[in-house]
XYZ file of C-alpha atoms in Angstrom:
418
model
C 3.791 -11.451 4.660
C 6.104 -11.960 7.707
C 9.499 -13.553 7.030
C 9.511 -16.811 8.739
C 13.317 -16.700 8.979
C 13.214 -13.459 10.886
C 10.373 -14.828 13.102
C 12.336 -17.955 14.168
C 15.682 -15.873 14.764
C 14.175 -12.987 16.440
C 10.560 -13.464 17.647
C 11.138 -10.664 20.210
C 11.419 -8.228 17.365
C 8.300 -9.245 16.076
C 6.471 -9.318 19.208
C 7.506 -5.680 19.880
C 6.365 -4.699 16.590
C 2.945 -6.102 17.319
C 2.759 -4.278 20.482
C 4.074 -1.005 18.903
C 1.265 -1.492 16.428
C -1.287 -2.112 19.224
C -1.908 -5.717 17.702
C -1.717 -9.067 19.431
C 1.601 -10.377 20.151
C 0.134 -13.746 21.073
C -0.063 -14.362 17.128
C 3.765 -14.548 17.162
C 3.921 -17.618 19.532
C 0.761 -19.134 17.587
C 2.770 -19.108 14.406
C 6.018 -20.283 16.030
C 4.022 -23.231 17.164
C 2.348 -23.562 13.948
C 5.554 -23.569 11.878
C 7.100 -26.124 14.232
C 4.220 -28.280 13.449
C 4.548 -27.543 9.669
C 8.064 -28.597 9.676
C 7.579 -31.824 11.605
C 4.719 -32.845 9.133
C 7.018 -32.197 6.245
C 9.723 -34.405 7.659
C 7.035 -37.079 8.636
C 5.616 -37.062 4.902
C 9.066 -37.087 3.494
C 10.181 -40.165 5.480
C 7.066 -42.106 4.647
C 7.220 -41.243 0.917
C 10.862 -42.782 1.138
C 9.807 -45.827 2.850
C 7.108 -46.322 0.286
C 9.523 -45.742 -2.593
C 12.137 -48.038 -0.722
C 9.335 -50.844 -0.408
C 8.479 -50.253 -4.313
C 12.142 -51.277 -5.251
C 11.948 -54.433 -2.843
C 8.797 -55.537 -4.249
C 10.215 -55.308 -7.858
C 13.015 -57.740 -6.574
C 10.757 -59.904 -4.526
C 9.905 -63.556 -5.285
C 6.302 -64.589 -6.280
C 5.732 -66.033 -2.349
C 6.958 -62.823 -0.949
C 5.205 -60.293 -3.089
C 1.632 -60.587 -2.055
C 2.580 -59.744 1.713
C 4.708 -56.849 0.414
C 1.973 -55.410 -1.645
C -0.323 -55.532 1.388
C 2.247 -53.632 3.407
C 2.714 -51.274 0.560
C -0.808 -50.308 0.366
C -1.071 -49.741 4.099
C 2.054 -47.471 3.844
C 0.243 -45.789 0.902
C -2.507 -44.773 3.317
C -0.018 -43.562 5.775
C 1.687 -41.294 3.084
C -1.886 -39.942 2.052
C -2.590 -39.194 5.660
C 0.750 -37.460 6.339
C 0.341 -35.199 3.056
C -3.072 -34.248 4.315
C -1.504 -33.257 7.689
C 1.164 -31.374 5.818
C -1.325 -29.622 3.612
C -3.475 -28.618 6.851
C -0.293 -27.461 8.870
C 0.757 -25.294 5.877
C -2.485 -23.595 5.448
C -2.452 -22.747 9.092
C 0.979 -21.237 8.877
C -0.247 -19.274 5.816
C -3.530 -18.163 7.822
C -1.479 -16.647 10.545
C 1.217 -15.223 8.454
C -1.419 -13.369 6.747
C -2.477 -11.981 9.948
C 0.716 -10.589 11.107
C 1.398 -7.165 10.089
C 4.785 -5.966 8.668
C 7.670 -5.452 11.371
C 7.799 -1.875 12.332
C 11.243 -0.193 11.616
C 11.769 3.156 13.720
C 8.421 4.205 13.788
C 7.117 5.714 17.045
C 4.886 3.855 19.207
C 1.149 4.587 19.707
C -2.035 5.471 17.634
C -3.144 8.147 15.186
C -2.479 10.952 17.547
C 1.085 9.857 18.559
C 3.136 10.837 15.442
C 6.295 12.733 15.819
C 6.713 16.060 13.683
C 10.022 15.985 11.883
C 10.034 19.310 10.297
C 7.868 22.415 9.420
C 8.428 23.918 5.999
C 6.958 27.493 5.704
C 4.832 29.393 8.164
C 0.948 29.141 8.463
C -0.776 31.305 6.014
C -2.434 34.391 7.580
C -4.771 37.001 6.263
C -5.895 40.428 6.936
C -9.434 39.109 5.880
C -11.842 36.439 7.010
C -10.809 33.543 4.685
C -13.057 31.386 2.868
C -13.099 27.339 2.768
C -12.227 25.461 -0.310
C -15.754 24.817 -1.142
C -17.032 28.294 -0.812
C -14.073 29.241 -3.108
C -14.596 26.737 -5.532
C -18.437 27.301 -5.948
C -17.749 31.049 -6.187
C -15.136 30.494 -8.876
C -17.383 27.979 -10.616
C -14.739 25.221 -10.495
C -16.173 22.729 -7.953
C -19.951 21.481 -8.065
C -20.661 19.265 -5.163
C -24.453 19.699 -5.327
C -24.723 18.260 -8.693
C -22.104 15.479 -7.662
C -24.700 14.603 -5.193
C -27.611 14.570 -7.378
C -25.945 12.305 -9.893
C -23.721 9.927 -7.770
C -24.710 10.611 -3.901
C -22.845 12.026 -1.098
C -19.119 12.576 -1.474
C -19.164 12.867 -4.978
C -18.351 16.038 -7.016
C -17.590 17.615 -10.519
C -14.448 19.677 -11.174
C -15.583 22.226 -13.792
C -13.580 24.523 -16.080
C -10.444 25.898 -14.518
C -10.965 23.299 -11.747
C -10.502 20.459 -14.022
C -7.491 22.257 -15.645
C -5.853 22.839 -12.040
C -6.100 19.107 -11.191
C -4.729 18.188 -14.674
C -1.868 20.701 -14.164
C -1.172 18.987 -10.931
C -1.147 15.554 -12.244
C 0.939 16.678 -15.395
C 3.468 18.322 -13.239
C 3.785 15.228 -11.174
C 4.154 12.870 -14.281
C 6.817 14.898 -15.424
C 8.807 15.362 -12.216
C 8.526 11.615 -11.792
C 9.881 10.989 -15.306
C 12.826 13.258 -14.484
C 13.539 11.066 -11.496
C 13.693 7.929 -13.667
C 10.117 6.663 -13.151
C 8.177 4.940 -15.915
C 4.695 6.602 -16.176
C 1.916 3.979 -16.228
C -2.105 4.225 -16.344
C -2.793 1.037 -14.769
C -6.061 -1.013 -14.302
C -8.601 0.390 -11.484
C -10.175 -3.297 -11.238
C -7.950 -6.102 -9.524
C -8.238 -9.572 -8.589
C -8.575 -10.609 -5.118
C -5.006 -12.077 -4.861
C -3.595 -8.823 -5.836
C -5.514 -6.775 -3.481
C -4.663 -9.305 -0.608
C -0.999 -9.497 -1.742
C -0.666 -5.825 -1.084
C -2.104 -6.146 2.405
C -5.427 -4.304 1.833
C -7.771 -6.950 2.719
C -7.145 -6.917 6.428
C -9.101 -4.953 9.060
C -9.525 -2.034 6.763
C -11.073 -3.960 3.814
C -14.600 -2.457 4.406
C -12.976 0.616 2.842
C -12.648 -1.099 -0.444
C -15.435 -1.231 -3.170
C -15.973 -5.008 -4.066
C -17.917 -5.991 -7.186
C -19.261 -9.415 -6.083
C -20.542 -10.432 -9.581
C -17.175 -10.249 -11.239
C -15.152 -10.929 -7.812
C -12.830 -7.927 -8.309
C -11.995 -4.832 -6.352
C -11.716 -1.234 -7.246
C -8.486 0.073 -6.275
C -8.118 2.714 -3.463
C -4.519 3.634 -4.752
C -2.871 2.604 -8.177
C -0.133 1.187 -5.484
C -2.308 -2.011 -5.790
C -1.967 -2.585 -9.367
C 1.709 -1.500 -9.597
C 2.688 -4.056 -6.892
C 0.854 -6.802 -8.860
C 2.557 -5.783 -12.045
C 5.443 -8.231 -11.343
C 3.695 -10.843 -9.293
C 5.238 -14.270 -9.727
C 8.305 -12.832 -11.617
C 12.051 -12.616 -10.964
C 12.906 -9.068 -11.903
C 16.254 -7.623 -12.762
C 17.461 -5.049 -10.417
C 21.286 -5.208 -11.610
C 20.971 -1.730 -13.053
C 19.210 -0.479 -9.791
C 15.590 -0.143 -8.507
C 12.465 -0.540 -10.809
C 10.507 2.680 -10.482
C 6.952 3.147 -11.726
C 4.489 6.084 -11.527
C 0.647 5.206 -11.858
C -1.847 7.722 -12.720
C -5.321 6.348 -12.247
C -8.722 7.155 -10.665
C -9.003 5.679 -7.141
C -12.162 4.568 -4.936
C -12.767 4.553 -1.423
C -15.909 3.793 0.426
C -14.937 6.021 3.474
C -16.540 3.333 5.744
C -16.820 4.706 9.337
C -16.305 8.272 8.262
C -19.755 9.227 8.421
C -20.127 12.870 9.531
C -16.510 13.328 9.294
C -14.986 15.864 6.594
C -18.317 15.645 4.550
C -18.027 19.216 3.455
C -16.204 19.848 0.050
C -13.678 17.538 -1.561
C -11.468 16.532 1.357
C -12.831 13.069 1.947
C -14.467 11.675 -1.291
C -15.323 8.371 -2.791
C -13.550 8.935 -6.077
C -10.364 10.924 -7.004
C -7.278 10.955 -9.084
C -3.925 10.332 -7.967
C -0.225 9.971 -9.165
C 1.415 7.241 -7.037
C 5.136 6.454 -7.030
C 6.020 2.756 -6.833
C 9.667 1.371 -6.245
C 11.018 -2.134 -6.292
C 14.618 -2.519 -4.944
C 16.847 -4.607 -3.146
C 16.160 -4.685 0.640
C 19.222 -2.812 1.521
C 18.362 0.081 -0.676
C 14.850 0.513 0.820
C 15.759 3.062 3.594
C 17.657 5.256 0.974
C 14.704 5.053 -1.584
C 12.209 5.865 1.099
C 14.123 9.269 1.470
C 14.176 9.815 -2.152
C 10.442 9.427 -2.122
C 10.006 11.879 0.643
C 12.210 14.527 -1.170
C 10.369 14.222 -4.375
C 7.142 15.030 -2.617
C 9.025 17.934 -0.967
C 9.771 19.182 -4.520
C 5.934 19.090 -5.427
C 4.709 20.760 -2.353
C 7.322 23.516 -2.921
C 6.021 23.782 -6.433
C 2.512 24.482 -5.241
C 3.673 26.979 -2.621
C 1.945 25.887 0.582
C 3.249 25.467 4.315
C 3.536 21.943 5.328
C 4.907 19.787 8.040
C 6.570 16.183 7.861
C 5.366 13.821 10.377
C 6.725 10.232 11.178
C 3.445 8.205 11.616
C 3.164 5.912 14.864
C 3.131 2.217 14.606
C -0.583 1.886 15.299
C -1.281 4.081 12.337
C 0.639 2.238 9.956
C -1.047 0.127 7.102
C -0.587 -3.626 7.385
C 2.074 -3.535 4.922
C 4.196 -0.363 5.925
C 6.993 -0.762 8.292
C 7.443 3.049 8.364
C 5.375 5.804 6.945
C 6.050 9.558 6.555
C 3.197 11.994 5.781
C 3.409 15.309 4.506
C 0.525 17.717 5.793
C -0.320 20.945 4.261
C -1.698 23.801 6.576
C -5.399 24.429 6.027
C -6.311 27.925 7.055
C -10.115 27.603 7.726
C -9.554 24.574 9.677
C -6.436 26.254 11.664
C -4.527 22.746 11.437
C -2.336 20.604 9.195
C -4.164 18.000 6.917
C -2.494 15.132 5.105
C -1.509 15.547 1.319
C 0.750 12.754 0.866
C 2.316 9.934 2.498
C 5.394 7.681 1.510
C 5.731 3.846 2.889
C 8.582 1.462 3.429
C 6.825 -1.901 2.943
C 10.263 -3.763 2.899
C 9.935 -7.436 1.695
C 6.281 -7.748 3.173
C 4.442 -7.124 -0.136
C 6.775 -8.760 -2.398
C 6.810 -12.026 -0.378
C 3.205 -12.244 -0.720
C 3.244 -11.552 -4.579
C 6.221 -13.665 -4.974
C 8.306 -10.919 -6.594
C 12.060 -11.952 -6.466
C 15.485 -10.705 -8.034
C 18.928 -12.319 -8.362
C 21.639 -11.237 -6.195
C 25.353 -11.214 -7.399
C 25.732 -14.904 -6.747
C 22.550 -15.717 -8.805
C 20.522 -16.671 -5.832
C 16.753 -15.467 -5.770
C 15.867 -13.161 -2.791
C 12.440 -11.233 -2.046
C 12.493 -7.744 -3.395
C 11.646 -4.672 -1.218
C 8.662 -2.321 -2.062
C 7.783 1.282 -1.569
C 5.257 3.701 -2.289
C 4.669 7.215 -2.015
C 1.935 10.051 -3.522
C 3.055 12.793 -5.760
C -0.314 14.415 -6.450
C -4.002 13.922 -5.546
C -7.334 15.696 -5.961
C -7.004 16.622 -2.367
C -4.053 19.029 -3.045
C -6.803 21.411 -4.380
C -8.070 22.093 -1.062
C -4.673 23.511 0.207
C -3.884 25.411 -3.105
C -7.615 27.194 -3.091
C -7.291 28.031 0.726
C -3.608 29.079 0.903
C -3.679 30.986 -2.370
C -7.131 32.956 -1.858
C -7.295 36.799 -1.948
C -9.569 39.064 -0.171
C -11.784 39.788 -3.271
C -12.418 36.141 -3.457
C -9.956 35.537 -6.257
C -7.435 32.571 -6.079
C -3.692 32.938 -7.474
C -2.503 29.904 -9.462
C 0.789 28.604 -8.289
C 3.451 29.482 -11.017
C 4.109 26.133 -11.611
C 0.491 25.143 -12.693
C -0.255 28.307 -14.870
C 0.775 26.828 -18.263
C -1.923 24.306 -18.087
C -4.622 26.138 -16.271
C -4.028 28.994 -18.530
C -4.548 31.785 -16.089
C -2.539 33.304 -13.266
C -5.459 34.180 -11.247
C -9.002 32.673 -10.952
C -11.667 35.112 -10.673
C -15.207 34.620 -8.964
C -17.965 34.537 -11.553
């Protein structure tokens, strides 16, 4: 939720952010007007309540002759108070409605849409082969570790089974990520995958992309597309202690996405699916620490990508491709040989105080004053990584070399075709 103090003091910054995102800057002016109306309505209601209270004291001291007329005046004033309070309530609802429509203020991200990212760094060189490489699905099927046909038979399109070594390969990834998170001071969690509407809304996922989310109408609950949602809601309506530093959590969960609007796009294999597993990092910190924490999350993602030994690049995502909550987002994209391009494996976002303001997550500063916390998130491993691992580590005979960091759990150095 946008900070009204920032809006009042620097509306041009918020307008520029809206334009950077390709969103409507007029919402800023509408919110400014609504905020003025709300503040005026609060003053009016307070004044009328004060008058009504003062009149009550006068009635208590009045003579029997004066009291009937004063009581009549008090009843009329009471009606004015009711009307003023209703006007205040309506004004506050209007402000809240507009606040929920305005996305977080962009901080340093390039302007533009999906294709206007800036490449910050290349790590490694694109993998080359002296044979015709197979894509991840052909490899997965020949190795007997991915079964899309039976996944489709049982659950429909974009579902799959990970079988045998495929299941262990994912478990190895997730275990490595969980261990790395613990080494960096994160508390591992297995959070709920069903959340209430106020939690989903509080994290900023019920905006223009709400059609991506599975909604269970009978229960009025949502299936999460990332454990970020449940972790963001963990401290809802709390004042948390940040005196010893940021609170850091790592959520291991299944995630669900409808992939609405992506029909015909990435339908082959397990690149874009409805259900997958993910290890998501989540940080609560003081706002002034957020930028440093963002870089730390990105560096942890670097460590994980180094462990699976794939070439990748880091991009600075453009404003128009940010989620509503993110002020800035870095994506890491691995090289996919059969597609001859880079594809996203992880992202890490600085959401500043946007989510915590919606969810009322606060902390006390050195003077004991309550302030809104900042939140950040970043992916440390997910099912999609198998695509990059299989394709980059394949050999001419169809076998796949298992990255050394994953071998203890996979139980093999090389996966052989069946």
